[in-house]
Tab-separated table of C-alpha atoms in Angstrom:
chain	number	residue	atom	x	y	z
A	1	UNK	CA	53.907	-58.196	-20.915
A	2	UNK	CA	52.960	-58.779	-24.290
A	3	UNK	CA	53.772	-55.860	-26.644
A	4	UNK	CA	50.657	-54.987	-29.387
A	5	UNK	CA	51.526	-52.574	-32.784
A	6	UNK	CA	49.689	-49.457	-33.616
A	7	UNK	CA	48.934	-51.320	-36.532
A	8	UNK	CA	47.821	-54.566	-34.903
A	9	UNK	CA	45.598	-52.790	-32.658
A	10	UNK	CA	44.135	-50.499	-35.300
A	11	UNK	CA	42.922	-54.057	-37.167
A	12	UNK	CA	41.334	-55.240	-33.918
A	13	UNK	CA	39.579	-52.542	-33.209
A	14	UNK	CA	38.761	-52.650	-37.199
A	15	UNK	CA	37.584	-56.021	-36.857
A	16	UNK	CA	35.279	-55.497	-33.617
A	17	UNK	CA	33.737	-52.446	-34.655
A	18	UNK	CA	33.065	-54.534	-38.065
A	19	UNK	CA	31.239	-57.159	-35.859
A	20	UNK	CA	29.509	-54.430	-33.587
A	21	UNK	CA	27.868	-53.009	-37.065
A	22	UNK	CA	27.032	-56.176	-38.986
A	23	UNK	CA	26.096	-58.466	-35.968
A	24	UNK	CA	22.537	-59.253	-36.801
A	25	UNK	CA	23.661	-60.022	-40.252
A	26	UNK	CA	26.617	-62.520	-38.609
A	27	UNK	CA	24.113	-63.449	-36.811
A	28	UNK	CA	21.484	-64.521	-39.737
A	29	UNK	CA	24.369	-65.955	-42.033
A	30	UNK	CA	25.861	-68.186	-39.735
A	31	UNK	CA	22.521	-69.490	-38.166
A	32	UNK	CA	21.461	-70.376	-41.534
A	33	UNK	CA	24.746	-71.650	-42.270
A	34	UNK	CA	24.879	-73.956	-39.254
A	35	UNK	CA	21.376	-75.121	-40.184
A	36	UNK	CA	22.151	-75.759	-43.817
A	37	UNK	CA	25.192	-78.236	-42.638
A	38	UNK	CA	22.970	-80.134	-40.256
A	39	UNK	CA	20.923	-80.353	-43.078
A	40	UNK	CA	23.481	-81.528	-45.587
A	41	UNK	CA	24.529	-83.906	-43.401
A	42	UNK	CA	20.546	-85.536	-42.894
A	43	UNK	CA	20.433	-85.419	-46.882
A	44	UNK	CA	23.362	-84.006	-49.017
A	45	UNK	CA	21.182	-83.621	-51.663
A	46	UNK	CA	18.390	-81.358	-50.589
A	47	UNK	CA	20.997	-79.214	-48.498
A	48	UNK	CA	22.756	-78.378	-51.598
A	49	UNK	CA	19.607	-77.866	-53.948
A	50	UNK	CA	18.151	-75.649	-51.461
A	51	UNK	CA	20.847	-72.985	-51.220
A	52	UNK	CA	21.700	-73.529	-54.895
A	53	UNK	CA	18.107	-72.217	-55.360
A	54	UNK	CA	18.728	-69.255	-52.405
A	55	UNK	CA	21.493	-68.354	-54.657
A	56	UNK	CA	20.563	-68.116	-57.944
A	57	UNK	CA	16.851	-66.468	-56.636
A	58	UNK	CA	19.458	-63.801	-54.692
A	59	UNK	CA	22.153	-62.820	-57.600
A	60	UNK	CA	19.973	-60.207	-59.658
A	61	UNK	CA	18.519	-58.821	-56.072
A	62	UNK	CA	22.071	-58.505	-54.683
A	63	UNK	CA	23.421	-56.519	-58.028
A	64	UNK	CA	20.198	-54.789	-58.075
A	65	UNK	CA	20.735	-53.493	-54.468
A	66	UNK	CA	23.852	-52.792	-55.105
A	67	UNK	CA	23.270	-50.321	-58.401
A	68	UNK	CA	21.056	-48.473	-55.618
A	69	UNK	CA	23.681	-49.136	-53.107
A	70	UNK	CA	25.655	-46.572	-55.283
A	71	UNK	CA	23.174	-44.328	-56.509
A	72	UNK	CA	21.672	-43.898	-53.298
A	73	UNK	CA	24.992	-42.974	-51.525
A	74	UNK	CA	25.827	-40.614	-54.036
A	75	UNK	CA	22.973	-38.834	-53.336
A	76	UNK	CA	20.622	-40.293	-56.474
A	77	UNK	CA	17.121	-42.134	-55.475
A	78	UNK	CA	16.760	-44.932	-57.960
A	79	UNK	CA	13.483	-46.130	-58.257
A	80	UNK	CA	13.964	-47.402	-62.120
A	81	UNK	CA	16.023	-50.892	-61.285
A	82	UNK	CA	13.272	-52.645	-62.429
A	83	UNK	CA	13.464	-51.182	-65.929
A	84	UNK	CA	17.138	-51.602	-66.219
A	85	UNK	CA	17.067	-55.282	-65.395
A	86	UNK	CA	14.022	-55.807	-67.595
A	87	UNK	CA	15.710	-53.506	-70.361
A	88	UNK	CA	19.072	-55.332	-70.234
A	89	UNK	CA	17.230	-58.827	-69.966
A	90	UNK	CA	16.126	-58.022	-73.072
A	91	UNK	CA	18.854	-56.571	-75.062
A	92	UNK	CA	21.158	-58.934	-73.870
A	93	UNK	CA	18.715	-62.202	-74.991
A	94	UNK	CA	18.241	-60.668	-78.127
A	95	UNK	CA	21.352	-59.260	-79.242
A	96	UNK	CA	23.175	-62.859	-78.452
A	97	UNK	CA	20.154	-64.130	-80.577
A	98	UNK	CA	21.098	-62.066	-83.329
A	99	UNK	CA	24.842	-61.861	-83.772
A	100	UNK	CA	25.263	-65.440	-82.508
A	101	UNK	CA	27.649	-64.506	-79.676
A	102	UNK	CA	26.482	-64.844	-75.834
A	103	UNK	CA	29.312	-62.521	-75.286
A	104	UNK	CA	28.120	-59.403	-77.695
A	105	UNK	CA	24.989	-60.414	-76.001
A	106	UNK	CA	26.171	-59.957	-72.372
A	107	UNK	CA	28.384	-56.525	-73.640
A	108	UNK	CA	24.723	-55.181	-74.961
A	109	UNK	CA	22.821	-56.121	-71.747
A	110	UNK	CA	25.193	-54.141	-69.363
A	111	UNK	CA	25.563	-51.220	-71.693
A	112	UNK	CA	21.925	-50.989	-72.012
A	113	UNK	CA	22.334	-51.006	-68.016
A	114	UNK	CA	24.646	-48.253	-68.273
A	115	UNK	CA	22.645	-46.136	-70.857
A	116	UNK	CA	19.529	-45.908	-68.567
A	117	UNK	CA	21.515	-44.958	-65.561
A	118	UNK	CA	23.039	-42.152	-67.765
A	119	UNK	CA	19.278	-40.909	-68.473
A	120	UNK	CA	18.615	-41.393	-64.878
A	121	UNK	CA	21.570	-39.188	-64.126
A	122	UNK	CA	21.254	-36.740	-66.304
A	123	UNK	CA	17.566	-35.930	-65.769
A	124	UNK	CA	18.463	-36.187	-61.832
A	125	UNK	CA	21.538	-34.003	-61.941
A	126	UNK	CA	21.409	-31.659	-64.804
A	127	UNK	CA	17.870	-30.858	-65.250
A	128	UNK	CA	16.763	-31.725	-61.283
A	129	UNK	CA	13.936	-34.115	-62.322
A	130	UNK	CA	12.247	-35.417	-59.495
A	131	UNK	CA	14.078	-38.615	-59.334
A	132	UNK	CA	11.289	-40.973	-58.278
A	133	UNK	CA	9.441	-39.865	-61.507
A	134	UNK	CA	12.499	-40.209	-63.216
A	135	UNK	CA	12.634	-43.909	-62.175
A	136	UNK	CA	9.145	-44.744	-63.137
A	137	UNK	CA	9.505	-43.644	-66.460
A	138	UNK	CA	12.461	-45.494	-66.811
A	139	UNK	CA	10.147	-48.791	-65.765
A	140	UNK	CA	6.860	-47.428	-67.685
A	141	UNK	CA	9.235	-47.390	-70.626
A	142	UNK	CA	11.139	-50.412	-70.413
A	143	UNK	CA	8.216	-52.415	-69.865
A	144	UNK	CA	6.115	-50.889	-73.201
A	145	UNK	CA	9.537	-51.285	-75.480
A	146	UNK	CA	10.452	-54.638	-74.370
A	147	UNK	CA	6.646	-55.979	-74.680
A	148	UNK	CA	6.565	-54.051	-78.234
A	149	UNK	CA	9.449	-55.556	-79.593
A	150	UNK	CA	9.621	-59.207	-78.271
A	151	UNK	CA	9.095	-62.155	-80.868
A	152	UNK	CA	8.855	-65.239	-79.736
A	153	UNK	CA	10.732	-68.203	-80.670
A	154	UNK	CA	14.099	-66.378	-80.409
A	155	UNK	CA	16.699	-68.917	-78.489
A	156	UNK	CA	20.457	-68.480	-77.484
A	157	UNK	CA	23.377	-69.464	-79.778
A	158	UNK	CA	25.138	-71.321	-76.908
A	159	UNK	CA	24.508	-71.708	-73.054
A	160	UNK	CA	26.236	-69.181	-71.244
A	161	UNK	CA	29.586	-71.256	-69.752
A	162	UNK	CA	29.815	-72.506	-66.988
A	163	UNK	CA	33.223	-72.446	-64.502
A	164	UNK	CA	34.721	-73.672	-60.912
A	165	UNK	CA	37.420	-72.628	-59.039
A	166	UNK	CA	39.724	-75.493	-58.527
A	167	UNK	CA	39.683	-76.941	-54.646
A	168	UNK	CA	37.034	-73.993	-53.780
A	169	UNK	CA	34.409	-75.962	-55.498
A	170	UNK	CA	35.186	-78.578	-53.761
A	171	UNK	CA	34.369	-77.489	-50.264
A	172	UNK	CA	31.221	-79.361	-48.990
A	173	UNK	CA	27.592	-77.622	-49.715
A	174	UNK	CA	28.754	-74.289	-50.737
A	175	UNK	CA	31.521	-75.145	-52.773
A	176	UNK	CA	29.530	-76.341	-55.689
A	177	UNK	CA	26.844	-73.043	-55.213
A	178	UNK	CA	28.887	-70.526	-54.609
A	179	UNK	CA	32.184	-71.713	-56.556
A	180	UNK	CA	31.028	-73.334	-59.493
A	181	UNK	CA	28.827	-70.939	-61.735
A	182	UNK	CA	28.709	-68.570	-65.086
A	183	UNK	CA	30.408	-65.765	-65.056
A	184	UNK	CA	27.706	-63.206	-63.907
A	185	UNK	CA	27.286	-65.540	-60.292
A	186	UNK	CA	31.441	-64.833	-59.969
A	187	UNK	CA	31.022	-61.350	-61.292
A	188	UNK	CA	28.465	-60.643	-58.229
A	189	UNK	CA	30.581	-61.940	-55.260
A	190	UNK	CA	33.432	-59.739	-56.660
A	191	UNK	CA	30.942	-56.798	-57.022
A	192	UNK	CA	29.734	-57.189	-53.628
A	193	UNK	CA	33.790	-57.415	-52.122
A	194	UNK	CA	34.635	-54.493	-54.685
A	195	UNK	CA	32.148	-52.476	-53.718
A	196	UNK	CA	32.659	-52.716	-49.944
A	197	UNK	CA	36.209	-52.225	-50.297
A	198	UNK	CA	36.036	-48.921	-52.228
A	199	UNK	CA	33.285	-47.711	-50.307
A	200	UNK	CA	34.978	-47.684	-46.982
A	201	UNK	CA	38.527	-47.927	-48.056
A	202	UNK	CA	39.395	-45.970	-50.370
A	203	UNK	CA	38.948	-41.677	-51.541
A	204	UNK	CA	36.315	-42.450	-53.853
A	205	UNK	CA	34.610	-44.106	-51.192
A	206	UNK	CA	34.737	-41.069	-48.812
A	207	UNK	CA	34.067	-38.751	-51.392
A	208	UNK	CA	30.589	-40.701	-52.680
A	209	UNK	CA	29.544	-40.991	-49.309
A	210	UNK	CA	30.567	-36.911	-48.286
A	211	UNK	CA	28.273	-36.309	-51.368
A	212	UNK	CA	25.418	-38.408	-50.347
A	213	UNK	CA	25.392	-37.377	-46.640
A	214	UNK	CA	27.028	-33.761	-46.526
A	215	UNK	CA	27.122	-32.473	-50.272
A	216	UNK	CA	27.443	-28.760	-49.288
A	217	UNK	CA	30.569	-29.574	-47.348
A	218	UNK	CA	31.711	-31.797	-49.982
A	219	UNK	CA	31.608	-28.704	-52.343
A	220	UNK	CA	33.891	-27.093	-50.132
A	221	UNK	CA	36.483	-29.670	-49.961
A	222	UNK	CA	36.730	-29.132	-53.783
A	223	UNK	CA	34.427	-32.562	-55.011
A	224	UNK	CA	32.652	-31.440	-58.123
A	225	UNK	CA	29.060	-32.930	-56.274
A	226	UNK	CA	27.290	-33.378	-59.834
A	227	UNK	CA	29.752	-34.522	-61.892
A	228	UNK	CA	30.406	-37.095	-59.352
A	229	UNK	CA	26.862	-37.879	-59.058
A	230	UNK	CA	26.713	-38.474	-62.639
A	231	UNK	CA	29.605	-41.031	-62.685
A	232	UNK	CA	28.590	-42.934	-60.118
A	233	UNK	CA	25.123	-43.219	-60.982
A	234	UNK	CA	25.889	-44.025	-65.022
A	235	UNK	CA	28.094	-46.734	-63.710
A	236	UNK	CA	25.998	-48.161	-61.372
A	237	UNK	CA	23.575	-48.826	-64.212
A	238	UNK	CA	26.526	-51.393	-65.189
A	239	UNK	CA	25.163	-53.370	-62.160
A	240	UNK	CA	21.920	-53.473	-63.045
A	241	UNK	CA	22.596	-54.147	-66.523
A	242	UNK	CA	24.545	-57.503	-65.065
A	243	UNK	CA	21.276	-58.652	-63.257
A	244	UNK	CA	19.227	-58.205	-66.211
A	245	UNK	CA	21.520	-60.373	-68.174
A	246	UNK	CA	21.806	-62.890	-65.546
A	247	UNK	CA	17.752	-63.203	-65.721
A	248	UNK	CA	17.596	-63.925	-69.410
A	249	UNK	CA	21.359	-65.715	-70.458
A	250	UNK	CA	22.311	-66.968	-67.537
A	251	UNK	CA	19.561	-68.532	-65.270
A	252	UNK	CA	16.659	-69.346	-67.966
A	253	UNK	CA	18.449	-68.684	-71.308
A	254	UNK	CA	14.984	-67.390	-71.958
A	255	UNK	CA	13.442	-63.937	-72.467
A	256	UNK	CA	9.053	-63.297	-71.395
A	257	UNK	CA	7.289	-60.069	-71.368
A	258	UNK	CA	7.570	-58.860	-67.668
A	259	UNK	CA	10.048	-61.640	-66.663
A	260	UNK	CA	11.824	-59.130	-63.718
A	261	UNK	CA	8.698	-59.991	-62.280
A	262	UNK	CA	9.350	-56.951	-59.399
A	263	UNK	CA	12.647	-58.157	-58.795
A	264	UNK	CA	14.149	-54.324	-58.784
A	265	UNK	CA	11.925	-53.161	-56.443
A	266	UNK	CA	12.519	-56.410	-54.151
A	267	UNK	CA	16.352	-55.238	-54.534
A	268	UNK	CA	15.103	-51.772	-53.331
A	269	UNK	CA	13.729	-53.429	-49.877
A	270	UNK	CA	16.915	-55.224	-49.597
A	271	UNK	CA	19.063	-52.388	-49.945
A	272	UNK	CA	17.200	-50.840	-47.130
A	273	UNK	CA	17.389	-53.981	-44.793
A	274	UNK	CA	21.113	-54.188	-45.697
A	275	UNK	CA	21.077	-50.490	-44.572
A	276	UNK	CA	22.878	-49.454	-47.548
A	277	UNK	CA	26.015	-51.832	-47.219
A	278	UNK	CA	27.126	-54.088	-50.121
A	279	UNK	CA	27.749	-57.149	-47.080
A	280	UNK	CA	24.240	-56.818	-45.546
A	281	UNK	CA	22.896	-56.693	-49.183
A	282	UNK	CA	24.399	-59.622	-49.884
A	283	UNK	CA	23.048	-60.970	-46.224
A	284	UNK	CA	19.442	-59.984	-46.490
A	285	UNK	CA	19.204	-61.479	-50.228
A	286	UNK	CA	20.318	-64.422	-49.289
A	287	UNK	CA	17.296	-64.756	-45.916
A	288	UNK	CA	15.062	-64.037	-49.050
A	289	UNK	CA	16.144	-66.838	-51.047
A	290	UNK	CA	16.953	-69.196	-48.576
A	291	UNK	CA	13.099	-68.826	-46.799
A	292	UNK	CA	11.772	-68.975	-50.474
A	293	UNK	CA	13.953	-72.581	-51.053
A	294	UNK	CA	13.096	-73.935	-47.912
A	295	UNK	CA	9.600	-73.464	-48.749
A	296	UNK	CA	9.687	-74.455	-52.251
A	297	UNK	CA	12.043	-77.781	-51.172
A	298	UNK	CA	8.443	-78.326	-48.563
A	299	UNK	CA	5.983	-78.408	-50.929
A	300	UNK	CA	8.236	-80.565	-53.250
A	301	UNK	CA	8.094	-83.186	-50.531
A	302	UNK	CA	4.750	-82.435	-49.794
A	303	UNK	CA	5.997	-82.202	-46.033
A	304	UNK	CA	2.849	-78.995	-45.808
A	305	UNK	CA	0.350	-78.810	-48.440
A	306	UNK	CA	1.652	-75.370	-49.727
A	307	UNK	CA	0.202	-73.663	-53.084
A	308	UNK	CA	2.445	-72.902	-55.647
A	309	UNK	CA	0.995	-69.409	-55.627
A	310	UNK	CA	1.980	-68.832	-51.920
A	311	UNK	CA	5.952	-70.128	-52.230
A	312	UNK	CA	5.896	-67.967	-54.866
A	313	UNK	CA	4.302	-65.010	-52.680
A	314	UNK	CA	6.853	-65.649	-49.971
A	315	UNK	CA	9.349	-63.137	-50.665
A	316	UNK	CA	7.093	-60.076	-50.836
A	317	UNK	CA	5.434	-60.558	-48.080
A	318	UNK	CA	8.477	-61.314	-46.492
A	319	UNK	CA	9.660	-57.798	-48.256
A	320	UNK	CA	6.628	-56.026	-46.640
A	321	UNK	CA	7.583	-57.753	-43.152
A	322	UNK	CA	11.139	-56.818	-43.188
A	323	UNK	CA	10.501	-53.193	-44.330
A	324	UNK	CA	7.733	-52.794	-41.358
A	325	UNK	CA	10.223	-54.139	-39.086
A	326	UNK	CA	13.681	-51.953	-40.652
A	327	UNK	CA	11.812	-48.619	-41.147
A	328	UNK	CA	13.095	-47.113	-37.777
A	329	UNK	CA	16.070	-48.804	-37.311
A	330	UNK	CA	18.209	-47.766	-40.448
A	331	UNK	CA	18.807	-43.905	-41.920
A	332	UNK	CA	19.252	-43.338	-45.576
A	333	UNK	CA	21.884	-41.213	-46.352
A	334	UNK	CA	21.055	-37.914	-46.004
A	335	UNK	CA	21.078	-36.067	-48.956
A	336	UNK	CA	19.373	-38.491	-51.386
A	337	UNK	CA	16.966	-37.479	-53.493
A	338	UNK	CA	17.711	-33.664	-53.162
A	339	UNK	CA	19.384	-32.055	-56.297
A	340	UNK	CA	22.703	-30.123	-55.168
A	341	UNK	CA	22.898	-26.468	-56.411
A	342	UNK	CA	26.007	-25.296	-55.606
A	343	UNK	CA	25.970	-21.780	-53.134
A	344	UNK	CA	22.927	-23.331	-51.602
A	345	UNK	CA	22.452	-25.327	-48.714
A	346	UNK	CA	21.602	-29.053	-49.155
């Protein structure tokens, strides 16, 4: 008779209730996964350019679901993604165009990330804005300063660089996507393992979530509710800063009026499909971008006469689809979007 460890059994039972909660996502990833090799091994070519595209289309909609990831757990409705991204996009692209420096450039994007989430957080917490009109002003805003203030004609210094990871890259198909980037791409798979870690892992974890689901008896475990809501929330807007960057210095080295093209609110839906967990964020994004490079890689081959305007479409109707389909099957934490007043219940 075979003798098992508390511990070892505590990891299995770890491990299967992991599967249990995230088997539709398994599910997706390794279908597509399985499909993608079959693919690769047709035509090595298109395999690799196809989920190369499903990448780079998912990085600014996985950070972006993961600044409401945070927000949202902590209690704070974030509807204003979409003017952080735009907002960084642009401070980033033009502060490297001014100093010279991609790197100042990159340190002004996410700050500018961080700066709105502050407002966001204050507003929220302090003065108990509504938060959804908190998060359209933030958008109504970004979009009139950065269409004020753009000049055309601006350009990087340098290309943003560009590293592997030795023998990782090297793996077939999604060695050379996923391994071999800049240093936003790297920055989001460590975001998305970071984040799930400390989530359900660690006491900061368990205290955002006690503060997003159960604030009242948060408050009487001793968690200062607001001031943690306020952390959390400012720092999150470090995320978002990251994908705003990533739009203008990193995938385009370009900056155009509008260019986040409705990509926060996109991140929005997939936070919601991904039920509010950094892994099925990460999941659902990549569906998005995967459908939307398997239909672009189509009509490049002219297998189905597709317009441009409809690949482009794709994802947001897709969004719509997925949302119709999610509504009853996931719960937001919660508290969100109700202001905590301590002696009151939540």
């Amino acid at each position: 008779m075979t003798a098992h460890s508390p511990a070892t059994d505590g990891r299995g039972a770890a491990l299967g209730a992991f599967v249990r909660a995230n088997r539709v996502m398994l599910l997706i990833v390794g279908t597509f996964l399985v499909a993608a090799y079959v693919w690769y091994a047709l035509d090595a070519t298109k395999a690799t350019s196809i989920l190369r595209f499903a990448w780079t289309f998912s990085i600014p909609l996985v950070l972006g679901a993961l600044t409401g990831v945070v927000g949202e757990r902590s209690g704070i409705v974030n509807i204003g993604i979409e003017g952080q991204m735009l907002a960084s996009a642009f401070a980033g692209f033009f502060t490297a165009a001014a100093t010279g420096s991609v790197w100042i450039g990159l340190l002004a994007g996410m700050l500018t990330g961080l700066v709105m989430g502050a407002f966001l957080a204050w507003v929220a917490v302090k003065f108990q804005m509504d938060q959804i009109i908190a998060g359209v002003v933030l958008n109504i805003v970004a979009t009139g300063v950065t269409s004020f203030y753009y000049v055309q004609g601006k350009s990087l210094p340098a290309a943003m660089p560009v590293f592997e990871i030795p023998l990782l890259s090297s793996i077939p198909l999604i060695g050379p996507v996923f391994f071999r980037g800049g240093i936003i791409a790297f920055f989001t798979l460590l975001a998305v393992a970071g984040l799930a870690y400390a989530l359900f892992r660690t006491r900061w974890g368990l205290r955002t979530r006690a503060i997003g689901e159960y604030p009242t008896a948060a408050d009487t475990a001793g968690i200062d509710v607001n001031r943690m809501r306020l952390v959390n929330t400012t720092l999150a807007g470090l995320l978002a800063g990251a994908a705003g960057v990533y739009l203008s210095m990193e995938q385009t080295s370009t900056f155009e009026r509008g260019m986040s093209a409705g990509k926060g609110f996109l991140a929005l839906a997939i936070m919601i499909f991904g039920a509010w967990f950094p892994g099925r964020a990460l999941a659902a994004a990549l569906f998005f971008g995967l459908t939307a490079g398997i239909a672009s890689q189509l009509q490049a081959d002219r297998v189905v006469a597709i317009p441009q305007q409809f690949v482009n479409l794709l994802p947001y109707v897709l969004t719509l689809v997925v949302l119709a389909v999610a509504a009853g099957r996931v719960r937001a934490p919660a508290a969100e979007g109700t202001p905590f007043v301590k002696g009151e219940g939540s």
